[in-house]
Short mmCIF file of C-alpha atoms in Angstrom, two decimals:
data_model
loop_
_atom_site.label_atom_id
_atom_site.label_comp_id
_atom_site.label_asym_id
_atom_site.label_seq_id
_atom_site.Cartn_x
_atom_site.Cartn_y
_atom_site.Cartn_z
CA UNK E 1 -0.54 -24.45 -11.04
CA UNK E 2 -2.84 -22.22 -9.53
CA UNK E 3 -0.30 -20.95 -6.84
CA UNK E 4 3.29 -19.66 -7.28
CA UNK E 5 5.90 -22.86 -6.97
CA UNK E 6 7.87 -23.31 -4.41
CA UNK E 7 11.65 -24.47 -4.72
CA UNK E 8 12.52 -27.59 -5.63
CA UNK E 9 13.90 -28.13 -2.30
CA UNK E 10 10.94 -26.92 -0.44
CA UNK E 11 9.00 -29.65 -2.14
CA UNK E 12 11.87 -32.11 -1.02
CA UNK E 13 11.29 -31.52 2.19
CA UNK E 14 7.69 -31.77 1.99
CA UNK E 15 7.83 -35.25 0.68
CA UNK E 16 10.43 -36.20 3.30
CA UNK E 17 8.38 -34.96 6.37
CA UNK E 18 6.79 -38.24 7.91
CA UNK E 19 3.32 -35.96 8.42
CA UNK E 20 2.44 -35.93 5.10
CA UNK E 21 -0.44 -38.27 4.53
CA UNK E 22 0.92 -40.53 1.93
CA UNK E 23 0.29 -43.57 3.60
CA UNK E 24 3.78 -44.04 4.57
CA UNK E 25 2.88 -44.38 8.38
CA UNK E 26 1.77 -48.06 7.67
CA UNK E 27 4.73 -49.74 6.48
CA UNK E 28 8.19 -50.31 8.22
CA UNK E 29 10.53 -50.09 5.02
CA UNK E 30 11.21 -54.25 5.55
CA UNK E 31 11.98 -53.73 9.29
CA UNK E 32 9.22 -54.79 10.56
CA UNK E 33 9.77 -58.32 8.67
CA UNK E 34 13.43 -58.52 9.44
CA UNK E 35 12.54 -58.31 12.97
CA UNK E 36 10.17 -60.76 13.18
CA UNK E 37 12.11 -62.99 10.87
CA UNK E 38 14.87 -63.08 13.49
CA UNK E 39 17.15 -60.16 12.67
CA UNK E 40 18.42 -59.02 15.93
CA UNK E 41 17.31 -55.46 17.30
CA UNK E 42 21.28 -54.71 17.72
CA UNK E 43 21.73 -55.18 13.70
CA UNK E 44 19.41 -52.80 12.82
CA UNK E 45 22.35 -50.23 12.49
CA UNK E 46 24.08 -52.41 9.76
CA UNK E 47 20.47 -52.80 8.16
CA UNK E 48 20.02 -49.58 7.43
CA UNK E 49 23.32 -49.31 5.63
CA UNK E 50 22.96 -52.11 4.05
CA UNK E 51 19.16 -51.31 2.62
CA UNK E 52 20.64 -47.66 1.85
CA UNK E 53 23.13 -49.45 -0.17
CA UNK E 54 20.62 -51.68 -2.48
CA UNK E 55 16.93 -51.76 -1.84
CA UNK E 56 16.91 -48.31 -1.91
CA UNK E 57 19.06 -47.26 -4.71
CA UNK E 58 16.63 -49.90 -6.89
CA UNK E 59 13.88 -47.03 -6.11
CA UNK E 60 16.28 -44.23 -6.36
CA UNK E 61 16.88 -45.27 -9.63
CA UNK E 62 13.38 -46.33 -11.01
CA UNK E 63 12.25 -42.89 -9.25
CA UNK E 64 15.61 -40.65 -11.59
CA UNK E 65 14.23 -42.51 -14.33
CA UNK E 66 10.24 -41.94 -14.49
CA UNK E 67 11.71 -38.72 -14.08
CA UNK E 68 13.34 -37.85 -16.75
CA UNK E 69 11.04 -39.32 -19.37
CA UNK E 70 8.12 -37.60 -17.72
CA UNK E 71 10.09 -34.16 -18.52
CA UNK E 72 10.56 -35.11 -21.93
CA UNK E 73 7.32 -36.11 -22.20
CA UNK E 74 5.51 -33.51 -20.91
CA UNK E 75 4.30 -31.86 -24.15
CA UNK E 76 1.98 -34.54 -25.48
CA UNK E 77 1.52 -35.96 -21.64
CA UNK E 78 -1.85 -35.75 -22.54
CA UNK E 79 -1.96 -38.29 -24.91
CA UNK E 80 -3.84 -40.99 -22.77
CA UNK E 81 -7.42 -41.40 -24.44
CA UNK E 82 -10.49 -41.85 -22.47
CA UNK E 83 -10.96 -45.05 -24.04
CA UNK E 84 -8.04 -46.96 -22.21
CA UNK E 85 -5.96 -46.16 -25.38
CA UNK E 86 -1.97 -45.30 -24.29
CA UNK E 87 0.33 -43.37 -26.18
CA UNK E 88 4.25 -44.22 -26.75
CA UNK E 89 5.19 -42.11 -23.54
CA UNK E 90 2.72 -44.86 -21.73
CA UNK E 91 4.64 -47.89 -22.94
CA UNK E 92 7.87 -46.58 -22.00
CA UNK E 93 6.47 -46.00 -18.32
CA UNK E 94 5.12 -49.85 -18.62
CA UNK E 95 8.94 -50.40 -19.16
CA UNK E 96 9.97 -48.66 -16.15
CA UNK E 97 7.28 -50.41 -14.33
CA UNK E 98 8.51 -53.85 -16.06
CA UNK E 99 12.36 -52.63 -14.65
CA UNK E 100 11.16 -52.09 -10.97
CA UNK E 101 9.33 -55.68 -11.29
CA UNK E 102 12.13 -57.68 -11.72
CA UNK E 103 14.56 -56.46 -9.66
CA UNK E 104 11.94 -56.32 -6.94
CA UNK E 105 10.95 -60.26 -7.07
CA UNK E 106 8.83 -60.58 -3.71
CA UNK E 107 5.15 -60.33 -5.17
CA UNK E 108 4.51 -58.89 -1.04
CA UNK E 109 7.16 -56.07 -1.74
CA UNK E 110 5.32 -55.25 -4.89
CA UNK E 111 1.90 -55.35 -3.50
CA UNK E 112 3.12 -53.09 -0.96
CA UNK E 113 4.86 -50.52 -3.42
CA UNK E 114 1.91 -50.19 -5.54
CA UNK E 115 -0.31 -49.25 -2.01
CA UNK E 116 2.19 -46.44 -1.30
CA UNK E 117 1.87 -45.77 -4.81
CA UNK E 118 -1.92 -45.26 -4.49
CA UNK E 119 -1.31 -42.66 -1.77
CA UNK E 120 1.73 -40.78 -3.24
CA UNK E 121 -0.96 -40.80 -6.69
CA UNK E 122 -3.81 -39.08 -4.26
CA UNK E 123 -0.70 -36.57 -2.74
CA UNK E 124 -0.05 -35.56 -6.88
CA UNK E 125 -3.13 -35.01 -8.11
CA UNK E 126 -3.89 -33.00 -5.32
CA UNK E 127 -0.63 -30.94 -5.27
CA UNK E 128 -0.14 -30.80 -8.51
CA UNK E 129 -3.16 -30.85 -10.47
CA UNK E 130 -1.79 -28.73 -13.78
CA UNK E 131 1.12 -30.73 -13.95
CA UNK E 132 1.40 -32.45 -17.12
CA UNK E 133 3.62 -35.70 -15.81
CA UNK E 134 1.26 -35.87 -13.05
CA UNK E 135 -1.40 -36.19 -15.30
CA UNK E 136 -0.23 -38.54 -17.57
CA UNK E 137 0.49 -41.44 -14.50
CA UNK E 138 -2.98 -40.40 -12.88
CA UNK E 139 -4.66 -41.41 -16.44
CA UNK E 140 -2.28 -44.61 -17.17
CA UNK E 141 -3.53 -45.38 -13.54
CA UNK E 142 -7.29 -45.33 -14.39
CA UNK E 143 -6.36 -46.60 -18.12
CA UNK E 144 -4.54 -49.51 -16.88
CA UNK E 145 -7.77 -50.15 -14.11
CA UNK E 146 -10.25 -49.66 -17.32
CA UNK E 147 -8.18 -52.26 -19.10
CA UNK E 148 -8.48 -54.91 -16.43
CA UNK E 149 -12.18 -54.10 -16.15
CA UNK E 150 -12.67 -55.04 -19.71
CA UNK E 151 -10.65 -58.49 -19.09
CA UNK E 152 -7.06 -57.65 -20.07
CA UNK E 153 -4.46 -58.60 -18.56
CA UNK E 154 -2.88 -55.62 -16.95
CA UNK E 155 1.39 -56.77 -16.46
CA UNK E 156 2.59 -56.35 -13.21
CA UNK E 157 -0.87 -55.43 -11.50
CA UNK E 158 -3.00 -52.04 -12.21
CA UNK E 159 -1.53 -49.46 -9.67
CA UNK E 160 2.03 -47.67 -10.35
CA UNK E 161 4.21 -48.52 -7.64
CA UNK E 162 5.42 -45.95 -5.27
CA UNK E 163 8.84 -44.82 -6.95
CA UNK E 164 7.18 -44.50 -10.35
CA UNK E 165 4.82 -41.99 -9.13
CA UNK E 166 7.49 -40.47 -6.90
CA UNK E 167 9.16 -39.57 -10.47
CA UNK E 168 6.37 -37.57 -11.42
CA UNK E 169 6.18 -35.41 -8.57
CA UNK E 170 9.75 -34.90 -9.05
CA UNK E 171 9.42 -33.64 -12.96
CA UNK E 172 6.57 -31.81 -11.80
CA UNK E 173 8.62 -30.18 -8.85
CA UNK E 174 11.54 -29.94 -11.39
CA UNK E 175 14.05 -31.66 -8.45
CA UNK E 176 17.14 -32.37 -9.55
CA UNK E 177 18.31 -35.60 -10.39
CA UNK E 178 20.84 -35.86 -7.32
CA UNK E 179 18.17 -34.68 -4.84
CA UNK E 180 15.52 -37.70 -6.52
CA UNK E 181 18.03 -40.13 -5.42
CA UNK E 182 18.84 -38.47 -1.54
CA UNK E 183 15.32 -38.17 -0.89
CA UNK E 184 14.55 -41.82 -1.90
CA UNK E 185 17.33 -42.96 0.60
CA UNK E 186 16.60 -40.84 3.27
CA UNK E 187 12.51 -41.42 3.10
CA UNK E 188 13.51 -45.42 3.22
CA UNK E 189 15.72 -44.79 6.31
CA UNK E 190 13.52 -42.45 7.90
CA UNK E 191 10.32 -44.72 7.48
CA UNK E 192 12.52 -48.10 9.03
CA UNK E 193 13.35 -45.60 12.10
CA UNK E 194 9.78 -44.08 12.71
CA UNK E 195 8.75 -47.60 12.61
CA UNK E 196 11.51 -48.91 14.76
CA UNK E 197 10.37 -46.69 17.84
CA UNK E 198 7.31 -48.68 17.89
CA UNK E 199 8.48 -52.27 17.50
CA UNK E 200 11.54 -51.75 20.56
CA UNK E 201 12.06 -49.70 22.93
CA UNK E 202 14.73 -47.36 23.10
CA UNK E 203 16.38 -43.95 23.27
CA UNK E 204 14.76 -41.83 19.94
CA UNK E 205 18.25 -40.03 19.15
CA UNK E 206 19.53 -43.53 18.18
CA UNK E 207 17.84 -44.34 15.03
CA UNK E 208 17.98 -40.31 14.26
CA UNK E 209 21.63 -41.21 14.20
CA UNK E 210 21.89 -44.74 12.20
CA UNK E 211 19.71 -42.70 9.23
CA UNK E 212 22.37 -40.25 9.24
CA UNK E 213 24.98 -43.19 8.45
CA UNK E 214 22.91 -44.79 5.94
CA UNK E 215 22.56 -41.58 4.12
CA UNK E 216 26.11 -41.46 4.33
CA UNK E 217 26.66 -44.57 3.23
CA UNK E 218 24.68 -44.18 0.14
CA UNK E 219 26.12 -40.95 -0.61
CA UNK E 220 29.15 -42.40 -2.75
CA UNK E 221 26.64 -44.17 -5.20
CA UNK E 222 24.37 -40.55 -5.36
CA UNK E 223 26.05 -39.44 -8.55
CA UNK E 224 25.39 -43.11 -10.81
CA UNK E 225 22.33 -43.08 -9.40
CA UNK E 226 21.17 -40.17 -10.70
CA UNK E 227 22.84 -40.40 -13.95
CA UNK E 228 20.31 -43.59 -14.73
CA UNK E 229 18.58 -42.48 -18.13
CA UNK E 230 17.01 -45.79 -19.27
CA UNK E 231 15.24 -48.71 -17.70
CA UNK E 232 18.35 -51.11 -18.10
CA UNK E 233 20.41 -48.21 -16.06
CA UNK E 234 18.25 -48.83 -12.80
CA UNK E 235 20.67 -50.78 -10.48
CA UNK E 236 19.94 -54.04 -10.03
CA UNK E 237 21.02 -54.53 -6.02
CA UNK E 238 18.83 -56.99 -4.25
CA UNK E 239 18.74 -58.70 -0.66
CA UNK E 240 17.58 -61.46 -0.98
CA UNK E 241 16.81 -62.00 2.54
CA UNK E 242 14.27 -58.79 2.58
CA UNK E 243 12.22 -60.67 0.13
CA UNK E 244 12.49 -63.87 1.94
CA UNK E 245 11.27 -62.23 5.60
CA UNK E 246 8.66 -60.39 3.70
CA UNK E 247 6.55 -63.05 2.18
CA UNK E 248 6.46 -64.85 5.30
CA UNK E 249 5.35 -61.50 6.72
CA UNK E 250 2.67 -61.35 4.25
CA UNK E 251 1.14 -64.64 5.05
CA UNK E 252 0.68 -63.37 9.85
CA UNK E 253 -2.37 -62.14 10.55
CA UNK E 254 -0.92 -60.01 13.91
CA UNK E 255 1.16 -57.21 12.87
CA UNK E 256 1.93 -53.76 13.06
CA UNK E 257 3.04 -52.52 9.94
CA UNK E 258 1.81 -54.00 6.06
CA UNK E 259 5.84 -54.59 5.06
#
């Protein structure tokens, strides 16, 4: 990098402040959907705990995971040819990719991930140009784009989704596993509550204080979490309900926030 680094934990809280322009500001985290899917306003509390608990240790994991092969990697993180060609390092991203696709079913909640993606990609390259893992997803990004150009089919659409490239800032921040998996949680909760202020109306200290409690609540599973080496060790906790109320979601034409 061209500057000194800051601390791992100075970058934490840079990608957990709601003002920087990843694109974050246009999705809910699912609340928006669960609201207008019937959920009432008064759950909410028991939503967050609940999402802290499943949904978002899915992306904690696939986040610990990109990761830690990204720091392995970083040597020959180079190795993505101008010609579309992808290296082993590559293919073992497509697997954590492949990983986050099936326990993430809803094609909407997908879609949506690999937007935030797109941002969180423009954030990296930006931040952390010299970075070596940031590199190599910014090139399987335009390889797997110059692939479907050509007529290939590209698995589980072009763009990475937004905990994939999440693990590469994290390897090139050097955060530690524990903190991936915190910061996951507490962006998830901290996006539903932002949103939340501008679907009801109510007192602002209240959702400050349900994110607190579904950081809590998540904070027993913090340690497996971050132990996930492998594809396979990304927990596999849906709710099946999220998906449901976001593919209707998908298909309004008046609302506030994409998912």
């Amino acid at each position: 990098m061209s500057f000194l680094s800051p601390h791992p934990t100075t970058v934490a809280l840079l990608l957990a402040d709601a003002r920087l322009p990843g694109g974050g500001h246009a999705h809910s985290a699912s609340l928006e959907p669960a609201l207008r899917g019937g959920m009432p306003p008064a759950d909410v509390p028991a939503w967050m705990v609940g999402r802290a608990t499943t949904v978002s240790l899915v992306e904690a994991g696939t986040a610990v995971v990109t990761a830690r092969l990204l720091a392995d990697a970083e040597p020959r993180a180079t190795a993505v040819d101008d010609d579309g060609a992808v290296d082993a390092t590559d293919v073992r991203v497509d697997g954590v990719v492949r990983a986050w696709a099936a326990r993430t079913p809803s094609p909407a909640l997908r879609d949506a991930s690999r937007l935030l993606g797109r941002g969180y990609l423009r954030v990296a390259r930006t931040l952390w140009p010299d970075s070596a893992a940031v590199r190599l997803v910014v090139r399987h990004d335009a390889a797997s784009r110059r692939r479907e150009s050509a007529g290939h089919v590209v698995p589980h659409g072009t763009a990475l989704p937004r905990a994939v490239v999440l693990g590469a800032i994290c390897a090139a921040a050097g955060l530690p596993p524990a903190d991936v998996v915190r910061l996951t949680v507490y962006d998830d909760a901290q996006t539903a509550a932002s949103a939340l202020l501008k679907l009801e109306p109510l007192d602002p200290l209240a959702p400050a204080r349900w994110v607190l409690d579904a950081c809590a609540a998540a904070e027993e599973h913090v340690l497996r979490v971050a132990a996930c080496a492998t594809p396979e060790d990304i927990p596999a906790s849906g709710a099946p309900l999220t998906e449901g109320w976001a593919e209707a979601h998908a298909l309004t034409t008046q609302r506030l926030f994409r998912a």
